[in-house]
Short mmCIF file of C-alpha atoms in Angstrom, two decimals:
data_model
loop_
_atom_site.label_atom_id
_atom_site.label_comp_id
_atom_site.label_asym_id
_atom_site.label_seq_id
_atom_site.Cartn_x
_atom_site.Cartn_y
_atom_site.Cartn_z
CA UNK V 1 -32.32 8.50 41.83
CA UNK V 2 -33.65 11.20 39.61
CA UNK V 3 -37.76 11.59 39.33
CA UNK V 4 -37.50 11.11 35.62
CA UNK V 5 -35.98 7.64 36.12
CA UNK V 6 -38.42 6.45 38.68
CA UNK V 7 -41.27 8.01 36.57
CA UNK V 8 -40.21 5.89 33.55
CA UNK V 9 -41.26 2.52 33.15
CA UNK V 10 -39.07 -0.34 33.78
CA UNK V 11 -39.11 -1.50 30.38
CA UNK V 12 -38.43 1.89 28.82
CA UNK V 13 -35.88 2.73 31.46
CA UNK V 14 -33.88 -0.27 30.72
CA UNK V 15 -34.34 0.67 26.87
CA UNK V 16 -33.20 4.02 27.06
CA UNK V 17 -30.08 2.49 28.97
CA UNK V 18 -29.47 -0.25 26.06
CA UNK V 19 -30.05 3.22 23.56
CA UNK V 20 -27.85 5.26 25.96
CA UNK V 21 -24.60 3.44 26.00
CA UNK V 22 -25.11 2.01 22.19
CA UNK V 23 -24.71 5.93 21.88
CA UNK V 24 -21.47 6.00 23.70
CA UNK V 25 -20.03 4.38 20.37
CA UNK V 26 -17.96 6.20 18.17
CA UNK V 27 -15.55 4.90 15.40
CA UNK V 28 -12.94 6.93 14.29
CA UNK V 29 -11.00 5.85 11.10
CA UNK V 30 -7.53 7.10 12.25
CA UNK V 31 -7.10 5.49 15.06
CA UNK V 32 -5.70 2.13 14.48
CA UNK V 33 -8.09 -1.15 14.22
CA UNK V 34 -5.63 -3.00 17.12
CA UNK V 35 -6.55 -0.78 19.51
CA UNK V 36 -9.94 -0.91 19.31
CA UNK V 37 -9.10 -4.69 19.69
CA UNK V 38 -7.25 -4.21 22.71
CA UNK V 39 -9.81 -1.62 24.61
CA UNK V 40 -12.30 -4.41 23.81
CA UNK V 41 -10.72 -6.75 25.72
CA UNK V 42 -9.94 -4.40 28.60
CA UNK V 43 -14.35 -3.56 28.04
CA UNK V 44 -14.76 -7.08 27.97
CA UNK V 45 -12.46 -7.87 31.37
CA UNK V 46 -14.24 -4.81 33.23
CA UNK V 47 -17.70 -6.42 32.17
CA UNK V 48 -17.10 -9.68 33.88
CA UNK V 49 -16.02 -8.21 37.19
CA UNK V 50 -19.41 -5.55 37.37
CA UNK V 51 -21.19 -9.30 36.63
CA UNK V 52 -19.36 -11.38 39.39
CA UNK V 53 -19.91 -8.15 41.88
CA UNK V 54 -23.85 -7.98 40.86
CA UNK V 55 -23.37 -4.59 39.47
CA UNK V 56 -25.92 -5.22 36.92
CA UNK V 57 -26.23 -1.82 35.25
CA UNK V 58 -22.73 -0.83 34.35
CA UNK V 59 -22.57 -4.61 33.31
CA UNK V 60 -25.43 -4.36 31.13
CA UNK V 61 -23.68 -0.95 29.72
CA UNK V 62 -20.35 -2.40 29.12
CA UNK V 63 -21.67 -6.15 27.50
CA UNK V 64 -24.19 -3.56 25.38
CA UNK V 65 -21.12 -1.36 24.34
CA UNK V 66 -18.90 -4.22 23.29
CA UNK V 67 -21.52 -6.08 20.83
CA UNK V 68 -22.45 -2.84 19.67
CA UNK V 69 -19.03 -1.79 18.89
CA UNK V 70 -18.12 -5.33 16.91
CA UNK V 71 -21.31 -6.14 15.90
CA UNK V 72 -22.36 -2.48 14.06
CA UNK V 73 -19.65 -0.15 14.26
CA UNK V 74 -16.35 -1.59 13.37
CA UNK V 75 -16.98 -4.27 10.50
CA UNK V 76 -18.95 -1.24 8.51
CA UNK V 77 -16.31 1.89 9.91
CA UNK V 78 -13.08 1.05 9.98
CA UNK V 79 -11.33 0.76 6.40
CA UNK V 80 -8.88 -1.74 8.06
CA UNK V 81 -11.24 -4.09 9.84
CA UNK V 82 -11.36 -6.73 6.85
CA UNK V 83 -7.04 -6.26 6.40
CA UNK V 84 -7.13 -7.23 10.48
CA UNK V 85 -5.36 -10.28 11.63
CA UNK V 86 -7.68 -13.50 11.62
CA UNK V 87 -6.72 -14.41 15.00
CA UNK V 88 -8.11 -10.84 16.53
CA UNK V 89 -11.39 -10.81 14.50
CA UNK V 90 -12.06 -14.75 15.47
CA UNK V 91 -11.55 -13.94 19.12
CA UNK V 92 -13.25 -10.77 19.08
CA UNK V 93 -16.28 -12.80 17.35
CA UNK V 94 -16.57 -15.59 19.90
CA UNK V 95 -16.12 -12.92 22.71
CA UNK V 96 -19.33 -11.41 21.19
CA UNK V 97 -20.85 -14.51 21.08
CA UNK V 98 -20.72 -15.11 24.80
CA UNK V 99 -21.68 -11.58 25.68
CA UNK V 100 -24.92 -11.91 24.11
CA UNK V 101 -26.06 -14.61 26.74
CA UNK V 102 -24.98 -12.31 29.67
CA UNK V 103 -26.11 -9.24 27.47
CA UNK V 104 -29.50 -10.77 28.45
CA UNK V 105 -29.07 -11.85 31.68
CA UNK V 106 -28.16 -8.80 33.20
CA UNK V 107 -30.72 -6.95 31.48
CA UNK V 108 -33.56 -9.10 33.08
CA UNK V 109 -31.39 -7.93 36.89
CA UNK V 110 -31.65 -4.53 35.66
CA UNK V 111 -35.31 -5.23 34.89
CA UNK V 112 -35.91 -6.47 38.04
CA UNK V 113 -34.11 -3.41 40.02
CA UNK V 114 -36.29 -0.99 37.86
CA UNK V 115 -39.59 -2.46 38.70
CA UNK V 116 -38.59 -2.40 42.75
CA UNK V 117 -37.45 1.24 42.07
CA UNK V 118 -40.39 1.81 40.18
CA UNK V 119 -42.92 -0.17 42.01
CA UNK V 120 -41.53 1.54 45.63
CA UNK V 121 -42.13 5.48 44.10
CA UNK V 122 -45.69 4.24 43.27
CA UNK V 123 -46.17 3.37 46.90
CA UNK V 124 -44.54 6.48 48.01
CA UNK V 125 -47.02 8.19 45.43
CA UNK V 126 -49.93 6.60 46.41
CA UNK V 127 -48.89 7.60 50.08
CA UNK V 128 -48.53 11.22 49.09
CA UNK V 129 -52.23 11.11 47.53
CA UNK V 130 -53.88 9.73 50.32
CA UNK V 131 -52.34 12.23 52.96
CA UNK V 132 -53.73 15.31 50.66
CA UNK V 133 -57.20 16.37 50.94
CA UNK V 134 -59.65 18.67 49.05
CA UNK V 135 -58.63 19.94 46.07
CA UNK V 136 -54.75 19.66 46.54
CA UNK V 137 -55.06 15.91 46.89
CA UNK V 138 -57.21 15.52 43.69
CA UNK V 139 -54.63 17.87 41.92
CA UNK V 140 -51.66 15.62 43.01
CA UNK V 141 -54.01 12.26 41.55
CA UNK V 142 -54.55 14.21 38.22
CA UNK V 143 -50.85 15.39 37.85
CA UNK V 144 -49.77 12.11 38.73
CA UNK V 145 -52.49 10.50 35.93
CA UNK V 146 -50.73 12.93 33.16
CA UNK V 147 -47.47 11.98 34.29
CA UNK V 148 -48.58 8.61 33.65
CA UNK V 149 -50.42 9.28 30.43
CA UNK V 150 -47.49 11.15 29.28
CA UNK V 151 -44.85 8.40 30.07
CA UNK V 152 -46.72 6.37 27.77
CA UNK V 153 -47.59 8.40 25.07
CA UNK V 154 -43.54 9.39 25.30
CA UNK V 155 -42.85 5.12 25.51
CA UNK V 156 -45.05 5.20 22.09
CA UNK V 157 -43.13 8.26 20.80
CA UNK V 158 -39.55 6.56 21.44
CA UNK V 159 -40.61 2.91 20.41
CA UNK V 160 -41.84 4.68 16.99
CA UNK V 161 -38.52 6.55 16.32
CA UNK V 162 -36.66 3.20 17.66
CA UNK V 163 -38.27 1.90 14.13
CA UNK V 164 -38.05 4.87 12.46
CA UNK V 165 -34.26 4.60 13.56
CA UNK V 166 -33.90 1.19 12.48
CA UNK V 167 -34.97 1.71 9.35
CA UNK V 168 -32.21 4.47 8.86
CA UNK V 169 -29.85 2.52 10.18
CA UNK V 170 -30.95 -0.13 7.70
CA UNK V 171 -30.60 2.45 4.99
CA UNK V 172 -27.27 3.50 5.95
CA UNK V 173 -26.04 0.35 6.51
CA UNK V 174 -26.78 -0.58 2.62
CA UNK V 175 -25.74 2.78 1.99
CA UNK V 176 -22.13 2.00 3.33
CA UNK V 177 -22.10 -1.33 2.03
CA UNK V 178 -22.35 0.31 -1.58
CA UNK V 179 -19.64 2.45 -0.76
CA UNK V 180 -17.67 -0.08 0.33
CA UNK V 181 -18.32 -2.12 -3.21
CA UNK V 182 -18.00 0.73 -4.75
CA UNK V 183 -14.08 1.38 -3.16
CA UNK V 184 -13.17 -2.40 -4.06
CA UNK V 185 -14.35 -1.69 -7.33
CA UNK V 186 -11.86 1.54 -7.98
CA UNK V 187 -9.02 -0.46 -6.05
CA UNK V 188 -10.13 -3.45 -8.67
CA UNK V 189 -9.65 -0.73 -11.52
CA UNK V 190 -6.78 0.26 -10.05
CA UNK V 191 -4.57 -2.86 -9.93
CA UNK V 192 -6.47 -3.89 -13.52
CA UNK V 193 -5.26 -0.86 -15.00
CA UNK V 194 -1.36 -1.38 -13.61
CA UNK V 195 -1.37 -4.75 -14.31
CA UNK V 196 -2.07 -3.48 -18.50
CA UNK V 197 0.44 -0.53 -18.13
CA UNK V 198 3.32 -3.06 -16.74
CA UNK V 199 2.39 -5.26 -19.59
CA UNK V 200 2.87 -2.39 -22.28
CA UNK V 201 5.78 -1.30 -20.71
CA UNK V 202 7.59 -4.84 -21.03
CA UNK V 203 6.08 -5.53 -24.62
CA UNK V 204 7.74 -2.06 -25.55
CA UNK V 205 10.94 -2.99 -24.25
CA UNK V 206 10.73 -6.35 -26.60
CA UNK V 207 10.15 -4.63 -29.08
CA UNK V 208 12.58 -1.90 -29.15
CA UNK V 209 15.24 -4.99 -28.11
CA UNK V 210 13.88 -6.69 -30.96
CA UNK V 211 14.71 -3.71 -33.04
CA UNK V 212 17.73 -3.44 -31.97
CA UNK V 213 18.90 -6.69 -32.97
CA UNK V 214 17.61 -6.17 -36.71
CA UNK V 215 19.91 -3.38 -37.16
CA UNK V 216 22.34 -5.04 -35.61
CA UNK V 217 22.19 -7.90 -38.16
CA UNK V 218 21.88 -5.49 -41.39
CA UNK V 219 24.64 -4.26 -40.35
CA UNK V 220 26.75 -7.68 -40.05
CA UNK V 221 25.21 -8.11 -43.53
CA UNK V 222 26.67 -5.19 -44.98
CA UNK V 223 29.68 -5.59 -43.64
CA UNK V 224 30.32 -9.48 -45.09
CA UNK V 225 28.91 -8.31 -48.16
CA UNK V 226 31.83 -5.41 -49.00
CA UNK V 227 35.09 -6.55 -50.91
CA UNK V 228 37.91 -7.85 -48.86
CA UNK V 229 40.65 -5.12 -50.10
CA UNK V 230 37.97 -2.58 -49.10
CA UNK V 231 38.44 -3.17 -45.41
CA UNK V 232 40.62 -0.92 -43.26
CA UNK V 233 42.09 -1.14 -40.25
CA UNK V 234 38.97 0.48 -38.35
CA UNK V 235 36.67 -2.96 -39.76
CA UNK V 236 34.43 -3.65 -37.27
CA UNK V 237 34.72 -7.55 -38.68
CA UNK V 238 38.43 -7.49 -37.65
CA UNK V 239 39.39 -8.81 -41.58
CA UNK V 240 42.68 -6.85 -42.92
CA UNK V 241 44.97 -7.09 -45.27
CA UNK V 242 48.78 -8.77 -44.89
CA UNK V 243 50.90 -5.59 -44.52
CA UNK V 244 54.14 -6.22 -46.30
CA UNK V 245 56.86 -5.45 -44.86
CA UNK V 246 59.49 -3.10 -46.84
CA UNK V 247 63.41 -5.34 -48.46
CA UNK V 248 65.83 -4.61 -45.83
CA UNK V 249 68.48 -2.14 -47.40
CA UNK V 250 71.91 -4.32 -48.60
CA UNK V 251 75.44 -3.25 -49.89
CA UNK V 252 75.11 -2.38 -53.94
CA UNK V 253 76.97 -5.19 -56.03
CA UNK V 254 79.91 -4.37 -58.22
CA UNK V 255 81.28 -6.21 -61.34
CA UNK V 256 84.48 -6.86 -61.02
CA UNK V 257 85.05 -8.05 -64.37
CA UNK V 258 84.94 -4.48 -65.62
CA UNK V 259 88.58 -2.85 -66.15
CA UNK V 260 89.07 0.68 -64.69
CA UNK V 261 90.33 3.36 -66.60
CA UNK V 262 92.93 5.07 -64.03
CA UNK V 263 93.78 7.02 -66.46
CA UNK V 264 91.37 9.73 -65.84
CA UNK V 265 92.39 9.68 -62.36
CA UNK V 266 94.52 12.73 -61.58
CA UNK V 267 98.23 12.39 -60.81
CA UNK V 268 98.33 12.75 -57.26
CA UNK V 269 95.91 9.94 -56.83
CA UNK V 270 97.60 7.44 -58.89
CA UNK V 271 99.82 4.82 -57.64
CA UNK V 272 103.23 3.28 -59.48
CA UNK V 273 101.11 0.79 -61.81
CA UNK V 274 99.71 4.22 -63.56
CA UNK V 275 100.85 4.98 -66.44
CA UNK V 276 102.49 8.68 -67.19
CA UNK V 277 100.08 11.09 -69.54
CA UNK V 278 99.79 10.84 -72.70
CA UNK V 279 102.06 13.85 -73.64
CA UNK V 280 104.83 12.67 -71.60
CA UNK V 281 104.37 9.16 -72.92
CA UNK V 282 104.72 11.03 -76.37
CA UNK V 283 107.93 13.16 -76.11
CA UNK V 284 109.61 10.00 -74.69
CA UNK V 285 109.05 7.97 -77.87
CA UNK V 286 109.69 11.08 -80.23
CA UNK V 287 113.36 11.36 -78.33
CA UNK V 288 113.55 7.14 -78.49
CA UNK V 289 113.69 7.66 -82.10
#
């Protein structure tokens, strides 16, 4: 194990771990909110079997990585974390809620390791010291003294930016939280505003129908109010006039009553029954007498 690990406190060792893997946690928007449910459950499964084989640390890591990730990360990350299925976010909540008991438990094991670690390298140490003499050996207790001195002025140091930290967090929590208002807000606005341009659109189309069917009935009006022999065939009301139909053609009458004068007939077209001309008829009575 590295000297900065054993030099470390237990408690700040196991800190740093819990601050170390909460790290590890990244959200990234395009990637879909499924499988982050999915690689949960896979963190989740891989959890249980470092608990049942007493691997405490990567335990600890893997419970601390899957609170962190749907305790903090998604719920105020991922745009489609409230649109997920009910079913995935209850499961993924009571999941949570038994990790937090093991959470604990396996950080007191990894406690416990730490402290043997620790406690053994302070034997070692104070094994080293008493072996050295003179000078060297008091060197060796005064570097080990700063070492100490310094791991808890550093434990002070990290504990203060852990607030310091929190209190960012805090802020950037209610900072994305505002955000987040502020995005159902515009979508609000959004629908709001389509909602009024679908209604305008439909009362203009009433209107313009209505419009339509005023004309439509001046126009009837008109019509019913011009004279009847006014109307031609192309009358929209379909009222003509009786066509008449032209007297068949017949033979002309004569009166038969009438006598004919054959007498202006020439010769060749009269018949026995005509009498001779006049000038003939004449010289036959001037001989007769």
């Amino acid at each position: 194990m590295a000297l900065e690990a054993q030099v470390l406190e237990p408690a700040a060792r196991v800190r740093k771990l819990a601050e170390h893997s909460a790290e590890m946690i990244h959200v990234d928007s395009c990637v879909p909110i499924k499988r982050y449910f999915r690689s949960g459950k896979e963190m989740i499964k891989m959890a249980n079997i470092y608990f049942e084989e007493e691997d405490w640390e990567r335990s600890f890591v893997l419970y601390n990585k899957y609170i962190t990730l749907f305790v903090e990360k998604l719920p105020q990350q991922h745009p489609e974390y409230n649109q997920s299925r009910t079913q995935d976010i209850k499961e993924s909540k009571k999941t949570v809620k038994g990790a937090f008991p093991k959470a604990e438990e396996t950080k007191l094991k990894v406690k416990e390791k730490y402290t043997a670690e620790y406690e053994k390298w302070l034997s070692e140490e104070d094994s080293g010291n008493k072996l050295g003499t003179g000078r060297n050996g008091r060197m060796k207790k005064l570097g080990w003294k700063r070492r100490r001195d310094g791991g808890e002025e550093e434990r002070l140091q990290r504990e203060r930016e852990a607030a310091m930290g929190e209190e960012e967090r805090q802020t950037l929590r209610m900072e994305r939280e505002r955000q987040s208002l502020e995005e159902q807000q515009r979508i609000l606005e959004q629908q709001r505003a389509a909602i009024l341009e679908e209604q305008r659109r439909e009362q203009l189309a009433l209107e313009e129908e209505k419009r339509c069917w005023n004309l439509a009935g001046k126009e009837q009006r008109r019509i019913d109010a011009e004279p009847r022999n006014n109307q031609t065939e192309g009358d929209v009301t379909g009222n003509r006039e009786p066509v008449i139909a032209p007297p068949r053609p017949s033979a002309p009458t004569v009166d038969r009553s009438l006598k004919i004068d054959r007498s202006t007939k020439p010769n060749h077209l009269a018949g026995s029954d005509v009498s001779p001309p006049l000038e003939r008829q004449t010289s036959t009575a001037s001989g007769r007498s």
